[in-house]
Short mmCIF file of C-alpha atoms in Angstrom, two decimals:
data_model
loop_
_atom_site.label_atom_id
_atom_site.label_comp_id
_atom_site.label_asym_id
_atom_site.label_seq_id
_atom_site.Cartn_x
_atom_site.Cartn_y
_atom_site.Cartn_z
CA MET A 1 0.00 0.00 0.00
CA ALA A 2 2.80 2.46 0.87
CA PHE A 3 4.50 1.76 -2.47
CA ALA A 4 1.28 2.50 -4.36
CA CYS A 5 0.97 5.83 -2.50
CA GLN A 6 4.59 6.65 -3.29
CA THR A 7 3.97 5.93 -6.95
CA VAL A 8 0.85 8.13 -7.11
CA VAL A 9 2.58 11.09 -5.47
CA ALA A 10 5.87 10.69 -7.34
CA VAL A 11 4.29 10.37 -10.79
CA THR A 12 1.79 13.19 -10.22
CA PHE A 13 4.28 15.70 -8.84
CA ALA A 14 6.98 14.78 -11.37
CA TYR A 15 4.55 15.22 -14.25
CA SER A 16 3.30 18.53 -12.87
CA ALA A 17 6.84 19.90 -12.50
CA ALA A 18 7.88 18.59 -15.92
CA THR A 19 4.97 20.24 -17.76
CA LYS A 20 5.79 23.61 -16.20
CA ALA A 21 9.52 23.34 -16.91
CA ALA A 22 9.35 21.62 -20.31
CA GLY A 23 11.11 24.54 -21.95
CA ARG A 24 11.28 28.31 -22.02
CA ALA A 25 7.84 28.66 -23.58
CA ALA A 26 6.16 26.34 -21.08
CA PHE A 27 7.81 28.07 -18.12
CA ALA A 28 6.95 31.52 -19.51
CA ASP A 29 3.34 30.39 -19.99
CA PHE A 30 3.25 29.16 -16.39
CA ARG A 31 4.68 32.45 -15.12
CA GLY A 32 2.10 34.37 -17.13
CA TRP A 33 -0.66 32.25 -15.67
CA LEU A 34 0.62 32.86 -12.13
CA SER A 35 0.42 36.59 -12.75
CA SER A 36 -2.91 36.78 -14.58
CA ALA A 37 -4.95 33.99 -13.01
CA ALA A 38 -3.37 33.21 -9.65
CA GLY A 39 -2.83 36.87 -8.78
CA VAL A 40 0.87 36.64 -7.93
CA ALA A 41 2.48 40.09 -7.90
CA ALA A 42 4.60 40.84 -10.98
CA GLY A 43 7.84 41.10 -9.01
CA ALA A 44 7.27 37.76 -7.31
CA VAL A 45 6.21 35.71 -10.34
CA ALA A 46 9.65 34.43 -11.39
CA PRO A 47 10.76 33.29 -7.92
CA VAL A 48 7.34 31.83 -7.08
CA ALA A 49 7.30 29.87 -10.35
CA ALA A 50 10.82 28.55 -9.78
CA VAL A 51 10.09 27.58 -6.18
CA MET A 52 6.83 25.84 -7.15
CA VAL A 53 8.52 23.74 -9.83
CA ALA A 54 11.45 22.94 -7.52
CA LEU A 55 9.14 21.92 -4.66
CA GLU A 56 7.06 19.70 -6.95
CA ALA A 57 10.20 18.00 -8.29
CA ALA A 58 11.66 17.64 -4.79
CA THR A 59 8.42 16.09 -3.57
CA ALA A 60 8.45 13.54 -6.39
CA VAL A 61 11.99 12.50 -5.48
CA ALA A 62 11.62 12.66 -1.70
CA VAL A 63 8.71 10.20 -1.50
CA LEU A 64 10.89 7.60 -3.23
CA VAL A 65 13.95 7.95 -0.96
CA PRO A 66 13.58 5.76 2.15
CA VAL A 67 14.86 8.25 4.70
CA LEU A 68 12.98 11.16 3.09
CA ALA A 69 9.66 9.45 2.29
CA PRO A 70 7.77 10.61 5.42
CA ALA A 71 8.91 14.21 4.88
CA GLY A 72 8.11 13.94 1.16
CA PHE A 73 4.54 12.96 1.96
CA VAL A 74 4.22 15.85 4.43
CA LEU A 75 5.55 18.23 1.76
CA ALA A 76 3.03 16.81 -0.74
CA ALA A 77 0.15 17.33 1.69
CA LEU A 78 1.26 20.89 2.45
CA LEU A 79 1.62 21.77 -1.22
CA LEU A 80 -1.80 20.30 -1.99
CA ALA A 81 -3.35 22.35 0.82
CA VAL A 82 -1.73 25.51 -0.61
CA PHE A 83 -2.80 24.61 -4.16
CA SER A 84 -6.37 23.98 -2.97
CA ALA A 85 -6.45 27.34 -1.19
CA GLY A 86 -5.28 28.94 -4.45
CA VAL A 87 -7.97 27.13 -6.44
CA ARG A 88 -10.62 28.23 -3.97
CA SER A 89 -9.39 31.83 -4.19
CA MET A 90 -9.53 31.74 -7.98
CA MET A 91 -13.03 30.26 -7.84
CA ARG A 92 -14.18 33.12 -5.59
CA ARG A 93 -12.65 35.63 -8.01
CA ARG A 94 -14.31 33.81 -10.92
CA VAL A 95 -11.06 33.29 -12.81
CA GLY A 96 -11.93 32.05 -16.30
CA VAL A 97 -8.42 31.10 -17.43
CA PRO A 98 -7.79 27.34 -17.59
CA CYS A 99 -5.73 25.92 -14.76
CA ARG A 100 -2.04 25.22 -15.38
CA CYS A 101 -1.76 22.38 -12.85
CA PHE A 102 -0.49 19.95 -15.48
CA GLY A 103 0.51 22.14 -18.37
CA LYS A 104 -2.34 23.56 -20.39
CA GLY A 105 -5.67 22.71 -18.80
CA ARG A 106 -9.15 22.73 -20.23
CA ARG A 107 -11.12 24.26 -17.41
CA PRO A 108 -10.80 27.22 -15.11
CA PRO A 109 -9.98 26.33 -11.51
CA GLY A 110 -13.05 24.71 -9.98
CA VAL A 111 -14.59 21.87 -8.05
CA LEU A 112 -12.92 19.26 -10.26
CA HIS A 113 -9.51 20.62 -9.25
CA LEU A 114 -10.48 20.62 -5.59
CA LEU A 115 -11.65 17.00 -5.84
CA ARG A 116 -8.40 15.96 -7.51
CA ASN A 117 -6.35 17.81 -4.89
CA GLY A 118 -8.45 16.21 -2.13
CA ALA A 119 -7.82 12.73 -3.52
CA LEU A 120 -4.08 13.43 -3.80
CA PHE A 121 -4.08 14.88 -0.29
CA ALA A 122 -5.69 11.67 1.05
CA VAL A 123 -3.06 9.58 -0.75
CA ALA A 124 -0.27 11.77 0.68
CA VAL A 125 -1.64 11.45 4.22
CA ALA A 126 -2.07 7.68 3.88
CA GLY A 127 1.38 7.33 2.35
CA GLY A 128 2.91 9.47 5.08
CA ALA A 129 1.30 7.34 7.76
CA LEU A 130 2.47 4.12 6.09
CA ALA A 131 6.00 5.45 5.52
CA SER A 132 6.37 6.66 9.09
CA PRO A 133 8.54 4.81 11.60
CA LEU A 134 5.33 3.65 13.34
CA PHE A 135 4.89 1.18 10.47
CA ALA A 136 8.40 -0.28 10.61
CA ASP A 137 7.62 -3.12 8.18
CA THR A 138 6.55 -0.72 5.45
CA ALA A 139 8.60 2.39 6.25
CA GLY A 140 10.63 4.03 3.54
CA ALA A 141 10.52 3.96 -0.20
CA GLY A 142 9.55 1.08 -2.39
CA PRO A 143 8.35 -2.32 -1.41
CA PRO A 144 9.78 -3.59 1.88
CA PRO A 145 12.81 -5.83 1.28
CA THR A 146 11.07 -8.65 3.14
CA VAL A 147 8.29 -8.60 0.54
CA LEU A 148 10.78 -8.97 -2.29
CA ALA A 149 12.78 -11.62 -0.42
CA ASN A 150 9.63 -13.69 0.08
CA GLY A 151 8.69 -13.72 -3.60
CA GLY A 152 6.67 -10.53 -3.38
CA GLU A 153 7.83 -9.10 -6.69
CA ALA A 154 4.29 -9.54 -8.04
CA ALA A 155 2.85 -7.56 -5.12
CA ALA A 156 5.39 -4.78 -5.67
CA LEU A 157 4.63 -4.71 -9.39
CA LEU A 158 0.91 -4.61 -8.70
CA ALA A 159 1.37 -1.70 -6.26
CA ALA A 160 3.39 0.19 -8.88
CA VAL A 161 0.80 -0.45 -11.60
CA VAL A 162 -2.10 0.55 -9.34
CA GLY A 163 -0.27 3.68 -8.19
CA GLY A 164 0.78 4.66 -11.69
CA THR A 165 -2.71 4.10 -13.06
CA ALA A 166 -4.26 6.18 -10.27
CA ALA A 167 -1.76 8.97 -10.96
CA LEU A 168 -2.52 8.98 -14.68
CA LEU A 169 -6.26 9.07 -14.00
CA LEU A 170 -5.83 12.03 -11.65
CA ILE A 171 -3.51 13.85 -14.06
CA ASN A 172 -5.98 13.40 -16.91
CA LEU A 173 -9.15 13.99 -14.90
CA GLU A 174 -10.15 17.05 -16.94
CA GLU A 175 -9.88 15.12 -20.21
CA ILE A 176 -11.77 12.14 -18.80
CA VAL A 177 -14.62 14.39 -17.64
CA ALA A 178 -14.64 16.14 -21.03
CA LEU A 179 -14.94 12.78 -22.81
CA TYR A 180 -17.75 11.74 -20.50
CA ARG A 181 -19.58 15.01 -21.18
CA HIS A 182 -18.87 14.72 -24.94
CA GLU A 183 -17.04 18.06 -24.96
CA ARG A 184 -14.86 19.09 -27.87
CA PRO A 185 -11.23 20.16 -27.30
#
C-alpha cells in the first residue's frame, strides 16, 4: 500500500513539474498564468514559479527515498493544501483562465480541481502514515525488502501499476470528464 501511495505522489508531482519546466515557452506560460490567473504580484512571479517547480520535483523524489519518504509525503500534503487554497481563491474571483496544474488545462480552476487535490491529499496522508517509523515493516521507499525476499515481486509490481494508473487518471481527470460530457477540445 505504501509503495502505491509513493507511486501516485511521485508520478503526479513529477509530471506537474515537468509540464511547467518543459522549456522556455512552457515556463513563460506558467509564469504568465501565475500573474494573470493566480494573482501573484509581478515582481514575485519568477521566484514563485521557480520555487513551485522545484518543490514539486523535490516532492516527487523525496517520497521515493527511504529516509525522506515521510517528509516527502508531508511536503506533498502541504503543497496540496496551498494549491487547494489557491484554487478556492480563484473560484471566488471567478477566474476564467484554464488551470495550469499539469501544463495547459481545459477548465478554469473549480470543483474538479479541488476534488483531484483532495484525492491526492488523502493519498499523501495515507502514504505518510504508512512510511512513518510507526509502520516499521513498510517504512521508507519502495516495497519492503522482506516482501521482495519472500517472492513478493508480483505484489510490488501490482502496487506500482495501481499507483501509476491512479496517478494517470488524476492527471488526466479534466480530459476524462470532457470525454464523459462529450465536450470538444
